[in-house]
Coordinates of C-alpha atoms (C1' of nucleotides) in Angstrom, one line a residue:
Chain W
M30 CA 0.0 0.0 0.0
P31 CA 1.8 3.1 -1.2
L32 CA 1.3 5.8 1.2
P33 CA -0.1 8.9 -0.6
A34 CA 3.0 11.0 -0.1
Q35 CA 3.3 12.7 3.2
G36 CA 6.1 15.0 2.3
R37 CA 9.9 15.0 2.5
N38 CA 10.1 15.8 6.2
S39 CA 7.7 13.2 7.5
R40 CA 10.3 11.5 9.6
R41 CA 12.4 14.5 10.5
P42 CA 11.0 16.9 13.0
A43 CA 11.7 20.5 12.2
L44 CA 14.9 21.6 13.9
T45 CA 14.6 24.0 16.8
S46 CA 17.2 26.4 15.5
P47 CA 16.8 28.1 12.2
T48 CA 20.1 26.6 11.1
R49 CA 18.3 24.3 8.8
R50 CA 19.0 26.0 5.5
Q51 CA 20.7 23.3 3.4
S52 CA 19.2 20.3 1.7
Q53 CA 19.7 16.8 2.8
H54 CA 22.1 15.8 0.1
A55 CA 24.1 19.0 0.7
R56 CA 24.4 18.1 4.3
I57 CA 25.3 14.5 3.8
R58 CA 27.7 15.4 1.0
A59 CA 29.6 17.7 3.3
I60 CA 29.8 15.1 6.0
V61 CA 31.2 12.4 3.6
K62 CA 33.5 14.9 1.9
D63 CA 34.9 15.9 5.3
R64 CA 35.5 12.3 6.3
I65 CA 37.6 11.9 3.1
L66 CA 39.4 15.1 3.1
S67 CA 40.3 14.9 6.8
G68 CA 41.7 11.4 6.3
A69 CA 39.2 9.6 8.5
W70 CA 38.3 7.7 5.4
P71 CA 41.7 7.3 3.7
P72 CA 42.3 6.4 0.1
G73 CA 41.2 2.8 -0.4
F74 CA 38.7 2.8 2.4
Q75 CA 35.6 0.9 1.6
L76 CA 32.4 2.7 2.3
P77 CA 29.2 0.9 3.5
F78 CA 26.8 0.1 0.8
E79 CA 24.6 2.7 -0.6
T80 CA 21.6 1.1 1.0
D81 CA 23.2 1.0 4.4
L82 CA 24.4 4.6 4.2
A83 CA 21.0 5.7 3.2
A84 CA 19.6 4.1 6.3
D85 CA 22.3 5.5 8.5
F86 CA 21.6 9.0 7.3
G87 CA 17.9 8.5 7.4
V88 CA 17.2 9.3 3.7
S89 CA 16.0 7.4 0.7
R90 CA 18.4 5.5 -1.5
M91 CA 17.9 8.0 -4.3
T92 CA 19.1 10.8 -2.1
M93 CA 22.1 8.9 -0.9
N94 CA 22.8 7.9 -4.5
K95 CA 22.9 11.5 -5.5
V96 CA 25.5 12.3 -3.0
L97 CA 27.7 9.3 -3.9
T98 CA 27.3 9.9 -7.6
E99 CA 28.4 13.6 -7.2
L100 CA 31.4 12.7 -5.1
S101 CA 32.3 10.0 -7.6
R102 CA 32.1 12.6 -10.4
A103 CA 34.2 14.9 -8.4
G104 CA 36.9 12.2 -8.2
L105 CA 36.7 11.6 -4.5
L106 CA 35.1 8.2 -4.7
V107 CA 35.4 5.3 -7.1
R108 CA 32.3 3.2 -7.5
R109 CA 32.2 -0.2 -9.1
R110 CA 29.4 -2.6 -9.3
K111 CA 29.5 -5.5 -7.0
L112 CA 32.8 -4.2 -5.6
G113 CA 31.2 -1.3 -3.8
T114 CA 32.4 2.2 -3.1
V115 CA 35.9 3.1 -2.1
V116 CA 37.8 6.4 -1.5
A117 CA 39.7 7.2 -4.6
A118 CA 43.5 7.7 -4.8
P119 CA 44.1 11.4 -5.2
R120 CA 44.6 12.4 -8.7
V121 CA 47.9 14.1 -9.4
Q122 CA 46.9 17.7 -9.3
A123 CA 43.6 17.3 -11.1
A124 CA 45.6 16.1 -14.2
V125 CA 45.5 19.7 -15.3
M126 CA 48.9 20.8 -14.5
E127 CA 51.4 18.1 -14.0
I128 CA 54.0 19.8 -12.0
T129 CA 53.4 18.0 -8.8
D130 CA 55.0 14.7 -9.6
I131 CA 58.3 15.6 -11.2
E132 CA 59.5 12.0 -11.1
A133 CA 56.5 10.9 -13.2
E134 CA 57.1 13.9 -15.5
V135 CA 60.8 13.0 -16.1
R136 CA 60.1 9.3 -16.6
G137 CA 57.3 10.2 -18.9
L138 CA 60.0 11.8 -21.1
G139 CA 61.7 8.4 -21.1
L140 CA 64.6 9.7 -19.0
P141 CA 66.1 8.2 -15.9
Y142 CA 65.2 10.1 -12.8
D143 CA 67.1 10.9 -9.6
F144 CA 66.6 13.2 -6.6
S145 CA 69.4 14.5 -4.3
L146 CA 68.8 16.3 -1.1
L147 CA 71.2 19.2 -0.6
T148 CA 70.3 20.7 2.7
R149 CA 67.8 19.9 5.5
A150 CA 67.1 21.8 8.6
L151 CA 64.4 22.5 11.2
R152 CA 64.2 26.2 11.5
P153 CA 61.7 29.1 12.1
L154 CA 60.0 30.6 9.1
T155 CA 61.4 33.9 7.9
P156 CA 58.8 36.8 7.9
E157 CA 58.5 36.4 4.1
E158 CA 58.0 32.7 4.3
A159 CA 55.4 33.2 7.1
A160 CA 53.6 35.7 5.0
A161 CA 53.4 33.1 2.2
A162 CA 52.6 30.1 4.4
R163 CA 50.0 31.9 6.5
P164 CA 50.4 29.5 9.5
G165 CA 47.5 29.1 11.8
P166 CA 47.6 29.8 15.5
D167 CA 48.3 26.2 16.5
D168 CA 50.9 25.6 13.8
P169 CA 54.5 25.3 15.2
A170 CA 57.0 28.1 14.6
D171 CA 59.6 25.8 13.2
A172 CA 59.3 24.2 9.8
L173 CA 61.3 21.5 8.0
A174 CA 63.4 23.3 5.3
L175 CA 64.7 21.2 2.4
I176 CA 66.6 22.0 -0.7
G177 CA 67.1 19.4 -3.3
L178 CA 67.7 18.8 -7.0
H179 CA 65.7 16.8 -9.4
W180 CA 67.8 15.1 -12.1
A181 CA 66.9 13.9 -15.5
A182 CA 69.5 11.7 -17.3
G183 CA 72.3 13.2 -15.2
A184 CA 71.4 16.8 -15.9
P185 CA 69.7 19.2 -13.4
F186 CA 66.1 19.3 -14.2
C187 CA 64.6 21.3 -11.4
L188 CA 65.8 23.0 -8.2
E189 CA 63.4 22.6 -5.3
Q190 CA 63.2 24.6 -2.1
R191 CA 60.6 23.3 0.2
L192 CA 59.2 24.0 3.6
I193 CA 57.0 21.4 5.4
N194 CA 54.7 22.0 8.3
P195 CA 55.6 19.4 10.9
A196 CA 52.1 19.6 12.3
A197 CA 50.6 18.6 9.0
A198 CA 53.1 15.8 8.3
P199 CA 54.9 14.7 11.5
L200 CA 56.6 11.8 9.9
A201 CA 58.5 14.2 7.7
L202 CA 60.9 14.8 10.6
T203 CA 62.2 11.2 10.4
Q204 CA 62.1 10.9 6.7
T205 CA 65.3 10.6 4.7
F206 CA 63.9 11.6 1.3
G207 CA 66.3 9.3 -0.4
P208 CA 65.1 7.9 -3.6
E209 CA 61.6 9.2 -3.1
N210 CA 61.4 13.0 -3.5
P211 CA 59.6 15.1 -0.9
G212 CA 56.8 16.0 -3.2
A213 CA 55.9 12.4 -4.0
W214 CA 56.2 11.4 -0.3
L215 CA 53.9 14.2 0.8
L216 CA 51.3 13.3 -1.8
R217 CA 51.1 9.9 -0.2
E218 CA 51.3 11.2 3.3
V219 CA 48.8 14.1 3.0
P220 CA 46.5 13.5 0.2
W221 CA 43.6 15.8 -0.8
T222 CA 45.4 19.0 -0.8
T223 CA 44.6 22.3 -2.4
A224 CA 47.3 24.3 -4.1
L225 CA 47.8 27.9 -5.1
H226 CA 50.5 28.4 -7.9
R227 CA 52.3 31.5 -8.9
I228 CA 54.4 31.2 -12.0
R229 CA 57.1 33.7 -13.1
A230 CA 60.0 34.1 -15.4
I231 CA 63.3 35.0 -13.8
N232 CA 66.8 35.6 -14.8
A233 CA 69.2 33.0 -13.2
G234 CA 71.5 34.6 -10.6
A235 CA 75.0 33.3 -10.0
D236 CA 74.0 30.7 -7.4
L237 CA 71.1 29.4 -9.3
A238 CA 73.1 29.2 -12.6
R239 CA 75.8 27.1 -10.8
L240 CA 73.3 24.7 -9.4
L241 CA 71.4 24.2 -12.6
Q242 CA 74.5 24.2 -14.7
I243 CA 73.4 27.0 -17.0
A244 CA 74.7 30.4 -17.9
P245 CA 74.0 33.3 -15.5
G246 CA 71.1 35.4 -16.7
E247 CA 69.4 32.6 -18.6
A248 CA 65.7 32.7 -18.3
C249 CA 64.1 30.2 -15.8
L250 CA 60.6 29.3 -15.0
E251 CA 59.8 29.7 -11.4
I252 CA 56.8 28.1 -9.7
R253 CA 55.8 28.9 -6.2
R254 CA 53.2 26.7 -4.7
R255 CA 51.4 26.9 -1.4
T256 CA 49.6 23.7 -0.4
E257 CA 47.0 23.4 2.2
S258 CA 44.7 20.6 3.5
S259 CA 41.6 21.3 5.5
G260 CA 42.7 24.9 5.9
R261 CA 46.1 24.1 7.4
W262 CA 49.2 24.9 5.4
V263 CA 51.1 21.8 4.5
T264 CA 54.0 22.8 2.3
L265 CA 55.6 25.7 0.5
V266 CA 57.6 25.0 -2.6
H267 CA 59.8 27.0 -4.9
Q268 CA 60.6 25.1 -8.0
T269 CA 62.9 26.5 -10.6
Y270 CA 63.3 25.0 -14.1
P271 CA 66.3 25.9 -16.2
G272 CA 66.1 27.9 -19.3
T273 CA 63.8 27.6 -22.3
Q274 CA 63.8 23.8 -22.2
H275 CA 61.0 23.3 -19.8
Q276 CA 57.4 24.2 -20.6
L277 CA 54.2 23.9 -18.6
V278 CA 51.2 22.4 -20.3
A279 CA 47.7 23.1 -19.2
R280 CA 44.4 22.3 -20.9
F281 CA 41.2 24.1 -19.9
S282 CA 37.7 23.8 -21.1
P283 CA 34.7 25.8 -19.9
T284 CA 32.6 22.6 -19.3
G285 CA 34.9 20.7 -17.0
D286 CA 34.8 18.2 -19.8
H287 CA 33.8 15.1 -18.1
A288 CA 32.8 13.5 -21.4
Chain O
M18 CA -4.3 4.7 -8.6
P19 CA -0.6 4.3 -8.6
L20 CA 0.4 1.7 -11.1
P21 CA 2.6 -0.8 -9.4
A22 CA 5.8 0.0 -11.3
Q23 CA 6.1 -1.3 -14.8
G24 CA 9.8 -0.5 -15.3
R25 CA 11.7 2.3 -16.8
N26 CA 11.3 1.3 -20.5
S27 CA 7.5 0.9 -20.4
R28 CA 7.0 3.5 -23.0
R29 CA 10.2 3.0 -25.0
P30 CA 10.4 -0.1 -27.1
A31 CA 13.9 -1.7 -27.1
L32 CA 15.9 -0.3 -30.0
T33 CA 16.6 -2.7 -32.9
S34 CA 20.3 -2.0 -33.0
P35 CA 22.6 -2.6 -30.1
T36 CA 23.5 1.1 -30.2
R37 CA 21.6 1.6 -27.0
R38 CA 24.5 1.7 -24.5
Q39 CA 24.0 5.0 -22.7
S40 CA 21.5 6.1 -20.2
Q41 CA 18.7 8.5 -20.8
H42 CA 20.2 11.3 -18.9
A43 CA 23.6 10.8 -20.6
R44 CA 21.9 10.9 -24.0
I45 CA 19.9 14.0 -23.2
R46 CA 22.8 15.7 -21.6
A47 CA 24.8 15.2 -24.7
I48 CA 22.1 16.7 -26.8
V49 CA 21.6 19.7 -24.7
K50 CA 25.3 20.2 -24.3
D51 CA 25.8 20.1 -28.0
R52 CA 23.1 22.7 -28.6
I53 CA 25.0 25.0 -26.3
L54 CA 28.5 24.4 -27.5
S55 CA 27.5 24.5 -31.1
G56 CA 25.9 27.9 -30.6
A57 CA 22.4 26.8 -31.5
W58 CA 21.5 27.9 -28.0
P59 CA 23.7 30.9 -27.5
P60 CA 24.5 32.5 -24.2
G61 CA 21.3 34.1 -22.8
F62 CA 19.0 31.7 -24.6
Q63 CA 16.0 30.7 -22.5
L64 CA 15.3 27.0 -22.4
P65 CA 11.9 25.5 -22.2
F66 CA 10.8 24.7 -18.7
E67 CA 11.9 21.6 -17.0
T68 CA 8.5 20.1 -17.3
D69 CA 8.2 20.8 -21.0
L70 CA 11.7 19.5 -21.7
A71 CA 10.9 16.3 -19.8
A72 CA 7.9 15.9 -22.0
D73 CA 9.8 16.7 -25.2
F74 CA 12.4 14.1 -24.4
G75 CA 9.9 11.6 -23.1
V76 CA 11.4 11.2 -19.6
S77 CA 10.2 12.0 -16.1
R78 CA 10.9 15.4 -14.6
M79 CA 13.4 13.9 -12.2
T80 CA 15.5 12.6 -15.1
M81 CA 15.3 16.0 -16.9
N82 CA 16.1 17.7 -13.6
K83 CA 19.2 15.6 -13.2
V84 CA 20.5 16.7 -16.7
L85 CA 19.8 20.3 -16.1
T86 CA 21.3 20.3 -12.6
E87 CA 24.5 18.7 -13.9
L88 CA 24.8 21.2 -16.7
S89 CA 24.1 24.0 -14.3
R90 CA 26.9 22.7 -12.0
A91 CA 29.2 22.5 -15.0
G92 CA 28.6 26.1 -15.6
L93 CA 26.8 25.8 -18.9
L94 CA 23.4 26.8 -17.6
V95 CA 22.1 29.2 -15.0
R96 CA 18.9 28.3 -13.3
R97 CA 16.8 30.6 -11.3
R98 CA 13.4 30.0 -9.8
K99 CA 10.6 31.6 -11.5
L100 CA 12.9 33.0 -14.2
G101 CA 13.7 29.7 -15.8
T102 CA 16.8 28.2 -17.2
V103 CA 19.1 30.2 -19.5
V104 CA 22.4 29.4 -21.2
A105 CA 25.2 30.9 -19.1
A106 CA 27.7 33.4 -20.3
P107 CA 31.0 31.6 -20.7
R108 CA 33.2 31.9 -17.7
V109 CA 36.5 33.5 -18.4
Q110 CA 38.8 30.5 -18.8
A111 CA 37.1 28.4 -16.1
A112 CA 38.2 31.1 -13.6
V113 CA 41.3 29.0 -13.1
M114 CA 43.8 30.9 -15.1
E115 CA 42.9 34.4 -16.0
I116 CA 45.1 35.0 -18.9
T117 CA 42.3 35.2 -21.5
D118 CA 40.9 38.6 -20.7
I119 CA 44.0 40.8 -20.4
E120 CA 41.9 44.0 -20.2
A121 CA 40.1 42.7 -17.2
E122 CA 43.4 41.7 -15.7
V123 CA 44.9 45.1 -16.2
R124 CA 41.8 46.9 -14.9
G125 CA 41.8 44.6 -12.0
L126 CA 45.1 46.0 -11.0
G127 CA 43.6 49.5 -11.1
L128 CA 45.5 50.6 -14.1
P129 CA 44.1 52.2 -17.3
Y130 CA 44.2 49.8 -20.2
D131 CA 44.8 50.2 -23.9
F132 CA 45.4 48.0 -26.9
S133 CA 47.1 48.9 -30.1
L134 CA 47.2 46.9 -33.3
L135 CA 50.6 46.9 -34.9
T136 CA 50.1 44.7 -38.0
R137 CA 47.3 42.9 -39.6
A138 CA 47.4 40.6 -42.6
L139 CA 45.5 37.7 -44.3
R140 CA 48.2 35.2 -45.2
P141 CA 48.8 31.4 -45.4
L142 CA 50.0 29.6 -42.3
T143 CA 53.7 28.8 -42.1
P144 CA 54.4 25.1 -41.7
E145 CA 55.2 25.6 -38.0
E146 CA 52.0 27.5 -37.5
A147 CA 50.0 24.8 -39.3
A148 CA 51.6 22.2 -37.1
A149 CA 50.5 24.0 -34.0
A150 CA 47.0 24.9 -35.4
R151 CA 46.3 21.5 -36.9
P152 CA 43.7 22.8 -39.4
G153 CA 41.0 20.5 -40.6
P154 CA 40.4 19.6 -44.2
D155 CA 37.7 22.2 -44.7
D156 CA 39.6 25.0 -43.0
P157 CA 40.9 27.7 -45.4
A158 CA 44.6 28.0 -46.0
D159 CA 44.7 31.6 -45.1
A160 CA 44.5 33.0 -41.6
L161 CA 44.1 36.5 -40.2
A162 CA 47.4 37.4 -38.6
L163 CA 47.5 40.1 -36.0
I164 CA 50.2 41.6 -33.8
G165 CA 49.3 43.9 -31.1
L166 CA 50.4 45.4 -27.8
H167 CA 48.4 45.5 -24.5
W168 CA 49.2 48.6 -22.5
A169 CA 48.8 49.2 -18.8
A170 CA 49.2 52.8 -17.6
G171 CA 51.2 53.7 -20.7
A172 CA 53.7 50.9 -20.3
P173 CA 53.8 47.8 -22.5
F174 CA 52.1 45.0 -20.6
C175 CA 52.0 42.1 -23.1
L176 CA 52.9 41.5 -26.7
E177 CA 50.4 39.4 -28.5
Q178 CA 50.8 37.6 -31.8
R179 CA 47.6 36.0 -33.0
L180 CA 46.2 33.9 -35.8
I181 CA 42.5 33.6 -36.4
N182 CA 40.7 31.0 -38.4
P183 CA 38.3 32.9 -40.7
A184 CA 36.1 29.9 -41.0
A185 CA 35.6 29.9 -37.2
A186 CA 35.0 33.7 -37.0
P187 CA 34.1 35.2 -40.4
L188 CA 33.4 38.6 -38.9
A189 CA 37.0 38.9 -37.9
L190 CA 37.9 39.9 -41.4
T191 CA 35.9 43.1 -41.1
Q192 CA 36.8 43.9 -37.5
T193 CA 38.9 46.8 -36.7
F194 CA 40.1 45.6 -33.2
G195 CA 40.2 49.2 -32.1
P196 CA 39.5 49.7 -28.4
E197 CA 38.4 46.1 -28.0
N198 CA 41.3 43.6 -28.2
P199 CA 41.0 40.5 -30.4
G200 CA 40.9 38.2 -27.4
A201 CA 37.9 39.8 -25.8
W202 CA 36.2 40.1 -29.2
L203 CA 36.7 36.4 -29.9
L204 CA 35.3 35.4 -26.6
R205 CA 32.1 37.2 -27.5
E206 CA 32.1 35.8 -31.0
V207 CA 33.0 32.2 -30.4
P208 CA 32.2 31.3 -26.8
W209 CA 32.6 27.8 -25.4
T210 CA 36.2 27.2 -26.5
T211 CA 38.7 24.7 -25.3
A212 CA 42.3 25.8 -24.9
L213 CA 45.7 24.2 -24.6
H214 CA 48.4 26.3 -23.0
R215 CA 52.1 26.0 -23.1
I216 CA 54.1 28.2 -20.8
R217 CA 57.8 28.9 -21.0
A218 CA 60.4 31.3 -19.8
I219 CA 62.5 32.9 -22.6
N220 CA 65.2 35.6 -22.8
A221 CA 64.1 38.6 -24.6
G222 CA 65.7 39.1 -28.0
A223 CA 66.5 42.5 -29.5
D224 CA 63.1 43.0 -31.2
L225 CA 61.1 41.8 -28.3
A226 CA 63.1 44.0 -25.9
R227 CA 62.5 47.0 -28.0
L228 CA 58.7 46.4 -28.2
L229 CA 58.3 45.7 -24.6
Q230 CA 60.8 48.4 -23.6
I231 CA 63.0 46.2 -21.5
A232 CA 66.6 45.2 -21.6
P233 CA 67.7 42.5 -24.1
G234 CA 68.1 39.2 -22.3
E235 CA 65.6 39.9 -19.7
A236 CA 63.5 37.0 -18.7
C237 CA 60.0 36.9 -20.2
L238 CA 57.0 34.7 -19.6
E239 CA 55.7 33.3 -22.9
I240 CA 52.3 31.7 -23.2
R241 CA 51.2 29.9 -26.3
R242 CA 47.6 29.0 -26.6
R243 CA 45.7 27.0 -29.1
T244 CA 41.9 27.4 -28.9
E245 CA 39.4 25.2 -30.5
S246 CA 35.6 25.0 -30.6
S247 CA 33.7 21.8 -31.6
G248 CA 37.0 20.3 -32.9
R249 CA 37.8 23.3 -35.2
W250 CA 40.8 25.5 -34.4
V251 CA 39.8 29.0 -33.7
T252 CA 42.9 30.9 -32.8
L253 CA 46.5 30.6 -32.0
V254 CA 48.1 33.1 -29.7
H255 CA 51.6 33.9 -28.4
Q256 CA 51.6 36.2 -25.5
T257 CA 54.8 37.5 -24.0
Y258 CA 54.9 39.3 -20.7
P259 CA 57.9 41.3 -19.9
G260 CA 60.3 40.4 -17.1
T261 CA 59.8 39.3 -13.6
Q262 CA 56.8 41.7 -13.1
H263 CA 54.1 39.4 -14.4
Q264 CA 53.0 36.3 -12.7
L265 CA 50.4 33.7 -13.5
V266 CA 48.2 32.6 -10.7
A267 CA 46.4 29.3 -10.7
R268 CA 44.5 27.5 -8.0
F269 CA 43.8 23.8 -8.1
S270 CA 42.0 21.4 -5.8
P271 CA 41.4 17.7 -6.3
T272 CA 37.7 18.0 -5.6
G273 CA 36.7 20.6 -8.1
D274 CA 35.7 22.5 -5.0
H275 CA 32.2 23.4 -5.7
A276 CA 31.5 24.2 -2.2
Chain V
dA26 C1' -0.5 35.2 -6.0
dA27 C1' 1.4 32.4 -9.2
dG28 C1' 4.8 29.9 -11.3
dT29 C1' 9.2 27.7 -11.6
dG30 C1' 13.0 25.1 -10.0
dG31 C1' 14.6 22.3 -5.6
dT32 C1' 14.1 18.3 -3.1
dC33 C1' 12.5 14.0 -1.6
dT34 C1' 10.5 9.2 -1.6
dA35 C1' 9.2 4.2 -2.3
dG36 C1' 9.5 1.0 -5.4
dA37 C1' 11.1 -1.2 -9.4
dC38 C1' 13.9 -3.0 -13.2
dC39 C1' 18.4 -3.2 -15.4
dA40 C1' 23.4 -4.3 -16.1
dC41 C1' 27.7 -5.2 -14.9
dG42 C1' 31.3 -7.9 -12.6
dT43 C1' 32.6 -11.1 -9.3
dT44 C1' 31.6 -15.7 -7.7
Chain P
dA27 C1' 23.8 -16.9 -9.7
dC28 C1' 24.0 -13.2 -7.0
dG29 C1' 24.9 -8.7 -5.2
dT30 C1' 25.7 -4.0 -5.9
dG31 C1' 25.4 0.2 -8.1
dG32 C1' 22.7 2.6 -12.2
dT33 C1' 18.7 4.3 -13.7
dC34 C1' 14.0 5.6 -13.9
dT35 C1' 9.2 7.1 -12.4
dA36 C1' 4.9 9.4 -10.5
dG37 C1' 3.7 12.1 -7.2
dA38 C1' 4.3 15.3 -3.6
dC39 C1' 5.7 19.3 -0.8
dC40 C1' 8.8 23.2 -0.4
dA41 C1' 10.9 27.8 -1.3
dC42 C1' 12.3 31.4 -3.9
dT43 C1' 11.3 35.2 -7.0
dT44 C1' 8.9 38.1 -9.7
dT45 C1' 4.3 40.1 -10.8

DNA sequence: AAGTGGTCTAGACCACGTT
DNA sequence: ACGTGGTCTAGACCACTTT
């Protein structure tokens, strides 16, 4: 006997406070999203079945399906029939600007890759660095400062100066950053980050030219990136690519181009 | 009397050919999307109401709503209660890299803007240009070639070398490109484009240094962009920004960050 | 006041992929 | 074969916005 429609709120009493402004799927989506972004549900985590989740949240399966479908479209979840729903592995920088995984970039060129760490220190942020990192009140004053070189086929490929927030990645303090470069390690350790890039052309100074084995004054591409996760700054990177060799490639479409 | 569910295909007989692989909303979404991207439904066009569209396509309102909601999320449509659904004005380069509208960029800095056209010609593509443009078989051999300068507060801001496909924008041949720069004009004329960017650092040569009023050898940021719409190449641009002054800003998040 | 999109549901069938 | 997500519907109430 199909009840003749008693309205969407039949089982949910009106909330006392007027906080109730968002829809069910918006509320549930925010909850699930937060569990993923916060790491409570790490990549690979298997979610309860759609039916169970719907029951847990007290909504119909259609509503729950809407949430999961949207998060799947957004790339946070991977859904496969019979297998169920799992948290996705973070895409490398939305596949739109592949400057995060330099090792993959170099190997994609068919070249052998290496990374060497030049310096490593735990030190306070300079005022300039603090202005760029914008640390929160409970972030420590000291940061792990690394300088390293990415190599491609024995030639310097990219100079990297990096600061890491120990509060965001405590294990970084005991990490050697040997064969695995800091960027790749961080991507595993703190997935689901947001990044702000600033890209400039600069003339190589004496020090930079020596490190990159190029002539002083040669044009270099400099990328500064601030990365945060759940509002907390994770890392601050300066990457400098020598000369005219390197180019960034980015594709954009107005649609988001899912199909 | 609510019929006890007769299945989704009750009114649609199975197609004879096994072409039927996609869902209803996927099929309808593709149709609507194509009407927008092809220009049949230009920006500002008012769509029929959700109910009518559902009837037209022979689906329930929920299914039609799903399509329209998705396209609205993707930024192709704008929906407002009571007003209806209209085709959105194309966002400036997905708001992710604001290098399309240089005028807006300059004015955003609080500076007066000007554009001056240096040369203009209708000529065949060079082999290099053709390789970059990848013209189709029915594209004309000749392209409109423009060179111009963007000015900010009386100083050169960006050198622009542009090729325009007359087949994609016929009105370009009679356009003066006076106060309005070619990029802004094209965005109006051919909305909904896809662009591939390549970004490099180069040392300014003698000619470039003279035009941009900088010292020879100074590092410049060069952006090459190929734009296409519905598979056809629309324009090919080289933009060169002088020195260390200019920086590109781009924000990325793995989620798409709709909220 | 009226009209349009926004949301929600219960139930049903379908299809894919593992078993 | 079975289980899970994928899709679809008819009907209903809600809420925003313009008239």
